[in-house]
């Protein structure tokens, strides 16, 4: 059965009707009215109405920024939207009524989409970092999405890597987000521009842009292999690689996946990440080394992941003792894996259906 995925971002709300194979069959989007949560809720309800009008759907998955509780119902806190202990699923259920609704963290949804249908479809343990304005994270271990005891686990962007470092919007200091995000890259590029030398092109671009270096300018210079922009990117990659080495010691993933706008740099980003990872990996030479790749689904990951998670939970509610048959595909899937366990509890602290190996977007 198809499901609707809704991805609430800082500037836009994206929606899509998604098949069980991860294919998008209809899309919609509107601007985010972050200053008015009630109006934003109206926009989500209206989007669901439009998308379901021409498509038969059974569930709605909403991917939202911030901390979500373990039952995928309440938004504890969202930094850029005035949601504090917001009963989002209840409010949507009251207005939508007949469709099963699930709420999840946006980075979890994107990571789950990559695991199910994208770069992580051939592994059981994957860690994803989304490098955008901030740093989002998603952890899949033994085919299951990790959420932690209260539902707020996997906030990789707020792992502290620099003691007493730069202040973060979360209230702590030295978080990965302050050293490995798009915003951090802009700060580092400005530092290189101020130093002169290889930063001359960055300085010239900044002057031509009214004294500001935005992400588009820095990104274009990176893709043009400007030495100064690449130096800033290498600095960013070093911090991310050091963080991945620490994460590897705890999680032991087979794969690190990098998404978000900065990941469009491709190998220019991955190379310094991998080098810093190896330089900081415990027991290097004896510790198995994971792969490092760029995400495949890009802008569709949030809606695809939200829809798939909604389908999983809808199936668990409707047939708790008979999980949906989602077997292997001709492209080399590992088949149904621990299906009975994975669908046993709708509100468990992790979720993981049997994986399909289907690349459809």
Tab-separated table of C-alpha atoms in Angstrom:
chain	number	residue	atom	x	y	z
A	1	UNK	CA	0.000	0.000	0.000
A	2	UNK	CA	1.193	3.527	-0.753
A	3	UNK	CA	1.954	5.974	2.055
A	4	UNK	CA	2.411	9.725	2.231
A	5	UNK	CA	5.715	11.133	3.443
A	6	UNK	CA	5.907	14.713	4.715
A	7	UNK	CA	9.285	16.360	5.345
A	8	UNK	CA	9.087	19.591	7.347
A	9	UNK	CA	12.165	21.714	6.680
A	10	UNK	CA	13.268	25.176	7.682
A	11	UNK	CA	12.200	26.765	4.386
A	12	UNK	CA	9.787	24.262	2.794
A	13	UNK	CA	7.402	21.424	3.521
A	14	UNK	CA	7.814	18.624	0.993
A	15	UNK	CA	5.292	15.849	0.527
A	16	UNK	CA	5.073	12.743	-1.635
A	17	UNK	CA	3.085	9.594	-2.210
A	18	UNK	CA	5.563	6.712	-1.968
A	19	UNK	CA	5.197	3.045	-2.875
A	20	UNK	CA	6.430	0.150	-0.750
A	21	UNK	CA	9.440	-0.015	-3.072
A	22	UNK	CA	10.423	3.575	-2.367
A	23	UNK	CA	9.101	5.007	-5.636
A	24	UNK	CA	7.604	8.499	-5.620
A	25	UNK	CA	4.369	8.654	-7.612
A	26	UNK	CA	3.157	12.156	-6.647
A	27	UNK	CA	4.776	15.211	-5.078
A	28	UNK	CA	3.842	18.522	-3.470
A	29	UNK	CA	5.602	21.318	-1.627
A	30	UNK	CA	4.858	24.627	0.071
A	31	UNK	CA	6.882	27.213	1.966
A	32	UNK	CA	7.334	26.603	5.691
A	33	UNK	CA	5.524	29.078	7.929
A	34	UNK	CA	7.854	28.459	10.871
A	35	UNK	CA	6.680	31.567	12.739
A	36	UNK	CA	3.123	30.210	12.972
A	37	UNK	CA	2.959	26.525	14.022
A	38	UNK	CA	-0.830	26.446	13.697
A	39	UNK	CA	-0.679	27.673	10.099
A	40	UNK	CA	2.057	25.134	9.403
A	41	UNK	CA	-0.178	22.373	10.747
A	42	UNK	CA	-2.914	23.605	8.397
A	43	UNK	CA	-0.441	23.362	5.509
A	44	UNK	CA	0.446	19.757	6.375
A	45	UNK	CA	-3.215	18.729	6.613
A	46	UNK	CA	-3.990	20.442	3.299
A	47	UNK	CA	-1.015	18.748	1.646
A	48	UNK	CA	-2.172	15.327	2.834
A	49	UNK	CA	-5.638	16.059	1.435
A	50	UNK	CA	-4.222	16.997	-1.959
A	51	UNK	CA	-1.916	13.999	-2.167
A	52	UNK	CA	-4.502	11.419	-1.136
A	53	UNK	CA	-7.170	12.813	-3.473
A	54	UNK	CA	-5.743	10.951	-6.477
A	55	UNK	CA	-3.952	8.123	-4.680
A	56	UNK	CA	-4.996	5.302	-2.382
A	57	UNK	CA	-2.880	5.553	0.779
A	58	UNK	CA	-2.955	3.871	4.177
A	59	UNK	CA	-0.583	5.938	6.292
A	60	UNK	CA	1.152	9.283	6.732
A	61	UNK	CA	4.687	9.694	7.993
A	62	UNK	CA	5.859	13.118	9.117
A	63	UNK	CA	9.583	13.884	9.356
A	64	UNK	CA	10.178	16.845	11.656
A	65	UNK	CA	13.342	18.501	12.967
A	66	UNK	CA	14.141	18.238	16.648
A	67	UNK	CA	13.674	15.700	19.420
A	68	UNK	CA	10.827	13.191	18.982
A	69	UNK	CA	9.612	10.878	21.735
A	70	UNK	CA	9.996	7.080	21.594
A	71	UNK	CA	6.367	6.515	20.535
A	72	UNK	CA	6.816	8.761	17.480
A	73	UNK	CA	4.096	11.077	18.718
A	74	UNK	CA	5.411	14.125	20.556
A	75	UNK	CA	7.934	16.702	19.397
A	76	UNK	CA	9.851	17.524	22.569
A	77	UNK	CA	11.767	20.434	21.097
A	78	UNK	CA	12.446	21.974	17.706
A	79	UNK	CA	14.977	24.819	17.506
A	80	UNK	CA	13.509	26.780	14.577
A	81	UNK	CA	9.791	26.073	15.101
A	82	UNK	CA	7.894	26.950	18.265
A	83	UNK	CA	7.214	23.336	19.185
A	84	UNK	CA	7.759	22.438	22.840
A	85	UNK	CA	6.249	19.114	23.963
A	86	UNK	CA	3.992	19.376	20.921
A	87	UNK	CA	1.522	16.437	20.577
A	88	UNK	CA	1.919	16.536	16.803
A	89	UNK	CA	0.635	13.062	16.000
A	90	UNK	CA	-2.494	13.572	18.121
A	91	UNK	CA	-3.266	16.897	16.455
A	92	UNK	CA	-2.820	15.446	12.990
A	93	UNK	CA	-4.837	12.349	13.851
A	94	UNK	CA	-7.744	14.495	15.022
A	95	UNK	CA	-7.834	16.303	11.692
A	96	UNK	CA	-6.919	13.537	9.269
A	97	UNK	CA	-8.766	10.796	11.086
A	98	UNK	CA	-8.743	7.601	9.066
A	99	UNK	CA	-5.031	7.305	8.214
A	100	UNK	CA	-2.351	5.891	10.468
A	101	UNK	CA	0.124	8.660	11.385
A	102	UNK	CA	3.732	8.420	12.527
A	103	UNK	CA	6.086	11.274	13.472
A	104	UNK	CA	9.843	10.862	13.322
A	105	UNK	CA	13.010	12.909	13.373
A	106	UNK	CA	13.914	14.208	9.902
A	107	UNK	CA	17.475	12.877	9.990
A	108	UNK	CA	16.192	9.453	11.073
A	109	UNK	CA	13.780	9.443	8.150
A	110	UNK	CA	16.493	10.382	5.661
A	111	UNK	CA	18.882	7.814	7.083
A	112	UNK	CA	16.242	5.101	6.988
A	113	UNK	CA	15.542	5.857	3.318
A	114	UNK	CA	19.247	5.498	2.507
A	115	UNK	CA	19.392	2.236	4.415
A	116	UNK	CA	16.316	0.769	2.754
A	117	UNK	CA	16.613	2.057	-0.793
A	118	UNK	CA	19.896	3.927	-1.206
A	119	UNK	CA	23.562	3.743	-0.304
A	120	UNK	CA	23.092	1.461	2.703
A	121	UNK	CA	20.868	-1.169	1.159
A	122	UNK	CA	23.502	-3.939	1.267
A	123	UNK	CA	24.635	-3.566	4.888
A	124	UNK	CA	23.097	-4.229	8.291
A	125	UNK	CA	24.934	-1.505	10.255
A	126	UNK	CA	25.129	2.049	8.915
A	127	UNK	CA	25.736	5.519	10.312
A	128	UNK	CA	24.611	8.544	8.328
A	129	UNK	CA	25.634	12.159	8.820
A	130	UNK	CA	23.658	14.854	7.041
A	131	UNK	CA	25.925	17.848	6.472
A	132	UNK	CA	23.731	20.870	5.843
A	133	UNK	CA	23.216	24.070	7.791
A	134	UNK	CA	23.668	21.858	10.841
A	135	UNK	CA	24.650	18.218	11.242
A	136	UNK	CA	21.972	15.540	11.454
A	137	UNK	CA	22.515	11.895	12.141
A	138	UNK	CA	20.888	8.490	11.853
A	139	UNK	CA	22.104	5.157	13.195
A	140	UNK	CA	21.026	1.746	11.919
A	141	UNK	CA	22.349	-1.231	13.834
A	142	UNK	CA	21.490	-4.852	13.070
A	143	UNK	CA	18.926	-3.667	10.519
A	144	UNK	CA	17.122	-1.512	13.077
A	145	UNK	CA	16.822	2.236	13.396
A	146	UNK	CA	18.259	3.296	16.741
A	147	UNK	CA	16.293	5.815	18.811
A	148	UNK	CA	17.447	5.254	22.389
A	149	UNK	CA	15.464	4.959	25.610
A	150	UNK	CA	13.550	8.221	25.254
A	151	UNK	CA	13.441	8.406	21.467
A	152	UNK	CA	16.013	11.174	21.104
A	153	UNK	CA	19.105	9.052	20.387
A	154	UNK	CA	21.203	9.422	17.274
A	155	UNK	CA	21.728	13.187	17.625
A	156	UNK	CA	25.220	12.887	16.194
A	157	UNK	CA	25.485	16.618	15.506
A	158	UNK	CA	25.558	17.279	19.238
A	159	UNK	CA	28.328	14.876	20.123
A	160	UNK	CA	31.055	17.036	21.659
A	161	UNK	CA	34.413	16.819	19.906
A	162	UNK	CA	36.169	19.973	21.202
A	163	UNK	CA	36.115	20.472	25.001
A	164	UNK	CA	35.012	24.026	25.835
A	165	UNK	CA	34.778	24.689	22.108
A	166	UNK	CA	32.481	26.963	20.156
A	167	UNK	CA	29.002	27.490	21.632
A	168	UNK	CA	26.229	25.502	19.972
A	169	UNK	CA	22.566	26.362	19.621
A	170	UNK	CA	21.725	23.346	21.793
A	171	UNK	CA	23.338	25.070	24.794
A	172	UNK	CA	26.516	22.976	24.871
A	173	UNK	CA	29.959	23.835	23.512
A	174	UNK	CA	32.203	22.054	21.030
A	175	UNK	CA	29.520	20.013	19.220
A	176	UNK	CA	30.209	18.424	15.838
A	177	UNK	CA	27.663	20.825	14.379
A	178	UNK	CA	30.006	23.743	15.081
A	179	UNK	CA	32.912	22.111	13.244
A	180	UNK	CA	31.390	19.877	10.585
A	181	UNK	CA	28.365	21.720	9.171
A	182	UNK	CA	27.771	23.970	6.190
A	183	UNK	CA	27.737	26.931	8.542
A	184	UNK	CA	31.111	25.831	9.916
A	185	UNK	CA	32.473	25.531	6.383
A	186	UNK	CA	31.514	29.149	5.691
A	187	UNK	CA	33.299	30.243	8.864
A	188	UNK	CA	36.408	28.282	7.921
A	189	UNK	CA	36.340	29.712	4.393
A	190	UNK	CA	36.222	33.222	5.842
A	191	UNK	CA	39.241	32.376	8.002
A	192	UNK	CA	41.157	31.231	4.905
A	193	UNK	CA	40.101	34.379	3.029
A	194	UNK	CA	41.337	36.570	5.907
A	195	UNK	CA	44.738	34.859	5.857
A	196	UNK	CA	45.471	35.831	2.238
A	197	UNK	CA	47.639	33.654	0.022
A	198	UNK	CA	45.580	30.699	-1.186
A	199	UNK	CA	42.514	32.480	0.154
A	200	UNK	CA	42.673	35.250	-2.452
A	201	UNK	CA	39.836	33.847	-4.589
A	202	UNK	CA	37.642	33.484	-1.513
A	203	UNK	CA	38.456	37.056	-0.500
A	204	UNK	CA	37.662	38.366	-3.976
A	205	UNK	CA	34.362	36.465	-4.090
A	206	UNK	CA	33.460	37.769	-0.643
A	207	UNK	CA	34.158	41.357	-1.655
A	208	UNK	CA	32.092	40.955	-4.824
A	209	UNK	CA	29.204	39.636	-2.728
A	210	UNK	CA	29.015	42.608	-0.401
A	211	UNK	CA	31.438	41.251	2.199
A	212	UNK	CA	29.740	37.872	2.736
A	213	UNK	CA	30.670	34.324	1.752
A	214	UNK	CA	27.554	32.202	1.395
A	215	UNK	CA	27.340	28.468	0.875
A	216	UNK	CA	26.772	28.732	-2.873
A	217	UNK	CA	29.958	30.756	-3.380
A	218	UNK	CA	32.078	28.418	-1.273
A	219	UNK	CA	30.527	25.369	-2.942
A	220	UNK	CA	31.221	26.688	-6.442
A	221	UNK	CA	34.848	27.381	-5.553
A	222	UNK	CA	35.214	23.882	-4.088
A	223	UNK	CA	33.892	22.325	-7.281
A	224	UNK	CA	36.316	24.539	-9.227
A	225	UNK	CA	39.169	23.111	-7.082
A	226	UNK	CA	40.112	26.508	-5.671
A	227	UNK	CA	43.014	25.913	-3.243
A	228	UNK	CA	41.568	28.111	-0.511
A	229	UNK	CA	38.102	26.599	-0.629
A	230	UNK	CA	39.591	23.106	-0.629
A	231	UNK	CA	41.720	23.995	2.403
A	232	UNK	CA	38.545	24.985	4.276
A	233	UNK	CA	36.856	21.745	3.192
A	234	UNK	CA	39.838	19.673	4.350
A	235	UNK	CA	39.612	21.306	7.760
A	236	UNK	CA	35.923	20.447	7.924
A	237	UNK	CA	36.649	16.891	6.782
A	238	UNK	CA	39.289	16.459	9.464
A	239	UNK	CA	36.773	17.207	12.208
A	240	UNK	CA	34.200	14.880	10.673
A	241	UNK	CA	36.751	12.096	10.287
A	242	UNK	CA	37.818	12.423	13.922
A	243	UNK	CA	34.168	12.234	14.967
A	244	UNK	CA	33.624	9.146	12.802
A	245	UNK	CA	36.564	7.409	14.463
A	246	UNK	CA	34.952	7.959	17.866
A	247	UNK	CA	31.578	6.811	16.549
A	248	UNK	CA	33.186	3.724	15.054
A	249	UNK	CA	34.630	2.731	18.404
A	250	UNK	CA	31.103	2.636	19.837
A	251	UNK	CA	28.875	1.656	16.908
A	252	UNK	CA	31.217	-0.312	14.605
A	253	UNK	CA	29.259	0.469	11.414
A	254	UNK	CA	30.060	-1.174	8.127
A	255	UNK	CA	29.279	2.044	6.301
A	256	UNK	CA	29.322	5.801	6.859
A	257	UNK	CA	26.966	7.721	4.558
A	258	UNK	CA	27.172	11.494	4.079
A	259	UNK	CA	24.210	13.513	2.846
A	260	UNK	CA	23.197	17.164	2.796
A	261	UNK	CA	24.352	20.050	0.650
A	262	UNK	CA	28.037	19.855	1.577
A	263	UNK	CA	28.129	16.202	0.471
A	264	UNK	CA	27.802	17.387	-3.140
A	265	UNK	CA	31.581	17.902	-2.920
A	266	UNK	CA	31.887	14.119	-3.286
A	267	UNK	CA	35.394	12.701	-2.972
A	268	UNK	CA	36.745	16.146	-2.161
A	269	UNK	CA	34.898	15.761	1.140
A	270	UNK	CA	35.330	12.021	1.618
A	271	UNK	CA	39.111	11.966	1.146
A	272	UNK	CA	39.987	14.165	4.187
A	273	UNK	CA	37.281	12.433	6.235
A	274	UNK	CA	38.788	9.016	5.543
A	275	UNK	CA	42.331	10.199	6.250
A	276	UNK	CA	41.371	11.764	9.585
A	277	UNK	CA	39.357	8.671	10.443
A	278	UNK	CA	42.362	6.409	9.888
A	279	UNK	CA	44.641	8.749	11.822
A	280	UNK	CA	42.345	8.484	14.856
A	281	UNK	CA	41.037	4.925	14.563
A	282	UNK	CA	41.768	2.801	17.645
A	283	UNK	CA	43.888	-0.269	16.841
A	284	UNK	CA	44.471	0.881	13.289
A	285	UNK	CA	45.673	-1.978	11.139
A	286	UNK	CA	43.721	-4.483	13.202
A	287	UNK	CA	40.311	-2.811	13.269
A	288	UNK	CA	38.105	-3.538	10.227
A	289	UNK	CA	37.585	-0.356	8.231
A	290	UNK	CA	34.139	0.772	7.069
A	291	UNK	CA	33.313	2.271	3.708
A	292	UNK	CA	32.617	5.987	3.260
A	293	UNK	CA	30.104	7.000	0.595
A	294	UNK	CA	27.873	9.866	-0.501
A	295	UNK	CA	24.105	9.472	-0.062
A	296	UNK	CA	22.139	8.473	-3.144
A	297	UNK	CA	18.613	9.749	-2.523
A	298	UNK	CA	19.575	13.400	-1.938
A	299	UNK	CA	16.465	15.612	-1.656
A	300	UNK	CA	13.937	12.755	-1.680
A	301	UNK	CA	15.306	10.904	1.342
A	302	UNK	CA	13.134	12.638	3.943
A	303	UNK	CA	9.785	11.964	2.289
A	304	UNK	CA	10.723	8.427	1.222
A	305	UNK	CA	11.956	7.497	4.695
A	306	UNK	CA	8.965	9.071	6.463
A	307	UNK	CA	6.544	7.214	4.197
A	308	UNK	CA	8.319	3.879	4.628
A	309	UNK	CA	8.395	4.192	8.423
A	310	UNK	CA	4.676	5.015	8.382
A	311	UNK	CA	3.970	1.922	6.296
A	312	UNK	CA	5.946	-0.239	8.712
A	313	UNK	CA	4.049	1.016	11.740
A	314	UNK	CA	0.697	0.820	10.007
A	315	UNK	CA	1.395	-2.826	9.184
A	316	UNK	CA	2.438	-3.526	12.771
A	317	UNK	CA	-0.793	-2.044	14.103
A	318	UNK	CA	-3.047	-3.835	11.642
A	319	UNK	CA	-1.380	-7.255	11.829
A	320	UNK	CA	0.934	-7.367	14.857
A	321	UNK	CA	1.522	-11.132	14.563
A	322	UNK	CA	1.925	-11.163	10.770
A	323	UNK	CA	4.527	-8.691	9.541
A	324	UNK	CA	4.320	-7.724	5.878
A	325	UNK	CA	6.200	-9.987	3.511
A	326	UNK	CA	9.000	-7.821	2.165
A	327	UNK	CA	11.465	-10.299	0.781
A	328	UNK	CA	14.626	-10.121	-1.226
A	329	UNK	CA	14.747	-8.789	-4.737
A	330	UNK	CA	16.480	-9.970	-7.853
A	331	UNK	CA	19.251	-7.446	-7.317
A	332	UNK	CA	20.821	-9.427	-4.503
A	333	UNK	CA	18.889	-8.736	-1.297
A	334	UNK	CA	19.539	-10.724	1.834
A	335	UNK	CA	15.844	-11.516	2.196
A	336	UNK	CA	13.556	-11.307	5.203
A	337	UNK	CA	15.687	-10.777	8.304
A	338	UNK	CA	14.285	-11.314	11.759
A	339	UNK	CA	10.908	-10.049	10.523
A	340	UNK	CA	8.918	-11.228	13.529
A	341	UNK	CA	11.175	-9.330	15.935
A	342	UNK	CA	11.313	-6.228	13.798
A	343	UNK	CA	7.556	-5.757	13.645
A	344	UNK	CA	6.734	-7.002	17.126
A	345	UNK	CA	6.212	-3.694	18.903
A	346	UNK	CA	4.918	-0.485	17.334
A	347	UNK	CA	6.441	1.673	20.044
A	348	UNK	CA	9.724	-0.138	20.494
A	349	UNK	CA	12.847	2.008	20.718
A	350	UNK	CA	14.083	0.758	17.384
A	351	UNK	CA	12.429	-0.311	14.200
A	352	UNK	CA	13.619	-2.339	11.282
A	353	UNK	CA	11.687	-4.163	8.632
A	354	UNK	CA	13.179	-6.811	6.410
A	355	UNK	CA	15.177	-4.979	3.808
A	356	UNK	CA	14.582	-4.737	0.085
A	357	UNK	CA	17.377	-4.114	-2.327
A	358	UNK	CA	15.551	-1.915	-4.819
A	359	UNK	CA	16.915	1.332	-6.181
A	360	UNK	CA	13.872	3.168	-7.465
A	361	UNK	CA	14.551	6.899	-7.229
